[in-house]
Amino acid sequence: SAGAARASCAVACDSEIKVAKQSDIICLSLPSSEVCVAVAETIIPYLAPKQIIIDFGTTIPRETRRLAA
């Protein structure tokens, strides 16, 4: 619930870019490799060197390696 999220220090954001700018760790659980890649490509330019993206989905491994490069 929103209340439980707020209690755990979660912050609501209305765009993936705001999430990238306000998070140390970004967890993705998206419905397809294509969606995950699109979101990752959108936020990567806004990430600082120590930020982490964790993909809980089924992204194609070569895409994960490409994004990490």
mmCIF file of C-alpha atoms in Angstrom:
data_model
loop_
_atom_site.group_PDB
_atom_site.id
_atom_site.type_symbol
_atom_site.label_atom_id
_atom_site.label_comp_id
_atom_site.label_asym_id
_atom_site.label_seq_id
_atom_site.Cartn_x
_atom_site.Cartn_y
_atom_site.Cartn_z
ATOM 1 C CA SER A 1 0.000 0.000 0.000
ATOM 2 C CA ALA A 2 1.058 3.629 -0.366
ATOM 3 C CA GLY A 3 1.150 4.006 3.421
ATOM 4 C CA ALA A 4 3.480 1.046 3.833
ATOM 5 C CA ALA A 5 5.702 2.389 1.049
ATOM 6 C CA ARG A 6 5.954 5.782 2.751
ATOM 7 C CA ALA A 7 6.735 4.120 6.076
ATOM 8 C CA SER A 8 9.670 2.329 4.436
ATOM 9 C CA CYS A 9 11.075 5.621 3.079
ATOM 10 C CA ALA A 10 9.787 5.007 -0.451
ATOM 11 C CA VAL A 11 9.206 8.139 -2.510
ATOM 12 C CA ALA A 12 6.544 8.391 -5.202
ATOM 13 C CA CYS A 13 7.780 9.715 -8.543
ATOM 14 C CA ASP A 14 5.848 10.468 -11.690
ATOM 15 C CA SER A 15 8.640 9.531 -14.117
ATOM 16 C CA GLU A 16 11.469 7.062 -14.382
ATOM 17 C CA ILE A 17 13.925 9.961 -14.648
ATOM 18 C CA LYS A 18 12.843 11.274 -11.235
ATOM 19 C CA VAL A 19 13.318 7.779 -9.831
ATOM 20 C CA ALA A 20 16.835 7.672 -11.269
ATOM 21 C CA LYS A 21 17.721 11.051 -9.800
ATOM 22 C CA GLN A 22 16.377 10.217 -6.309
ATOM 23 C CA SER A 23 17.436 6.596 -5.806
ATOM 24 C CA ASP A 24 20.614 4.786 -4.852
ATOM 25 C CA ILE A 25 19.216 1.421 -5.926
ATOM 26 C CA ILE A 26 16.604 1.022 -8.662
ATOM 27 C CA CYS A 27 14.722 -2.280 -8.803
ATOM 28 C CA LEU A 28 12.988 -3.191 -12.050
ATOM 29 C CA SER A 29 10.408 -5.927 -12.488
ATOM 30 C CA LEU A 30 8.942 -5.308 -15.913
ATOM 31 C CA PRO A 31 6.875 -7.500 -18.262
ATOM 32 C CA SER A 32 9.421 -7.969 -21.066
ATOM 33 C CA SER A 33 13.013 -7.521 -22.099
ATOM 34 C CA GLU A 34 11.962 -4.769 -24.504
ATOM 35 C CA VAL A 35 10.265 -2.748 -21.758
ATOM 36 C CA CYS A 36 13.200 -3.167 -19.381
ATOM 37 C CA VAL A 37 15.692 -2.060 -22.041
ATOM 38 C CA ALA A 38 13.563 0.979 -22.890
ATOM 39 C CA VAL A 39 13.361 2.054 -19.238
ATOM 40 C CA ALA A 40 17.066 1.392 -18.633
ATOM 41 C CA GLU A 41 18.070 3.369 -21.724
ATOM 42 C CA THR A 42 15.919 6.255 -20.498
ATOM 43 C CA ILE A 43 17.428 6.404 -17.007
ATOM 44 C CA ILE A 44 21.089 5.458 -17.595
ATOM 45 C CA PRO A 45 22.086 8.996 -18.700
ATOM 46 C CA TYR A 46 20.875 10.304 -15.309
ATOM 47 C CA LEU A 47 22.691 7.789 -13.107
ATOM 48 C CA ALA A 48 25.693 8.553 -10.930
ATOM 49 C CA PRO A 49 28.611 6.077 -10.855
ATOM 50 C CA LYS A 50 27.558 4.390 -7.568
ATOM 51 C CA GLN A 51 23.864 3.898 -8.402
ATOM 52 C CA ILE A 52 22.681 0.360 -9.018
ATOM 53 C CA ILE A 53 19.947 -1.056 -11.254
ATOM 54 C CA ILE A 54 18.631 -4.495 -10.333
ATOM 55 C CA ASP A 55 16.499 -6.244 -12.954
ATOM 56 C CA PHE A 56 14.207 -8.906 -11.500
ATOM 57 C CA GLY A 57 12.751 -9.680 -14.925
ATOM 58 C CA THR A 58 13.728 -11.947 -17.756
ATOM 59 C CA THR A 59 15.810 -9.517 -19.773
ATOM 60 C CA ILE A 60 17.903 -11.141 -22.480
ATOM 61 C CA PRO A 61 21.451 -11.552 -21.057
ATOM 62 C CA ARG A 62 23.191 -9.891 -24.029
ATOM 63 C CA GLU A 63 20.974 -6.815 -23.508
ATOM 64 C CA THR A 64 21.897 -6.725 -19.817
ATOM 65 C CA ARG A 65 25.596 -6.869 -20.710
ATOM 66 C CA ARG A 66 25.184 -4.166 -23.359
ATOM 67 C CA LEU A 67 23.419 -1.843 -20.915
ATOM 68 C CA ALA A 68 26.085 -2.438 -18.264
ATOM 69 C CA ALA A 69 28.945 -1.523 -20.611
#
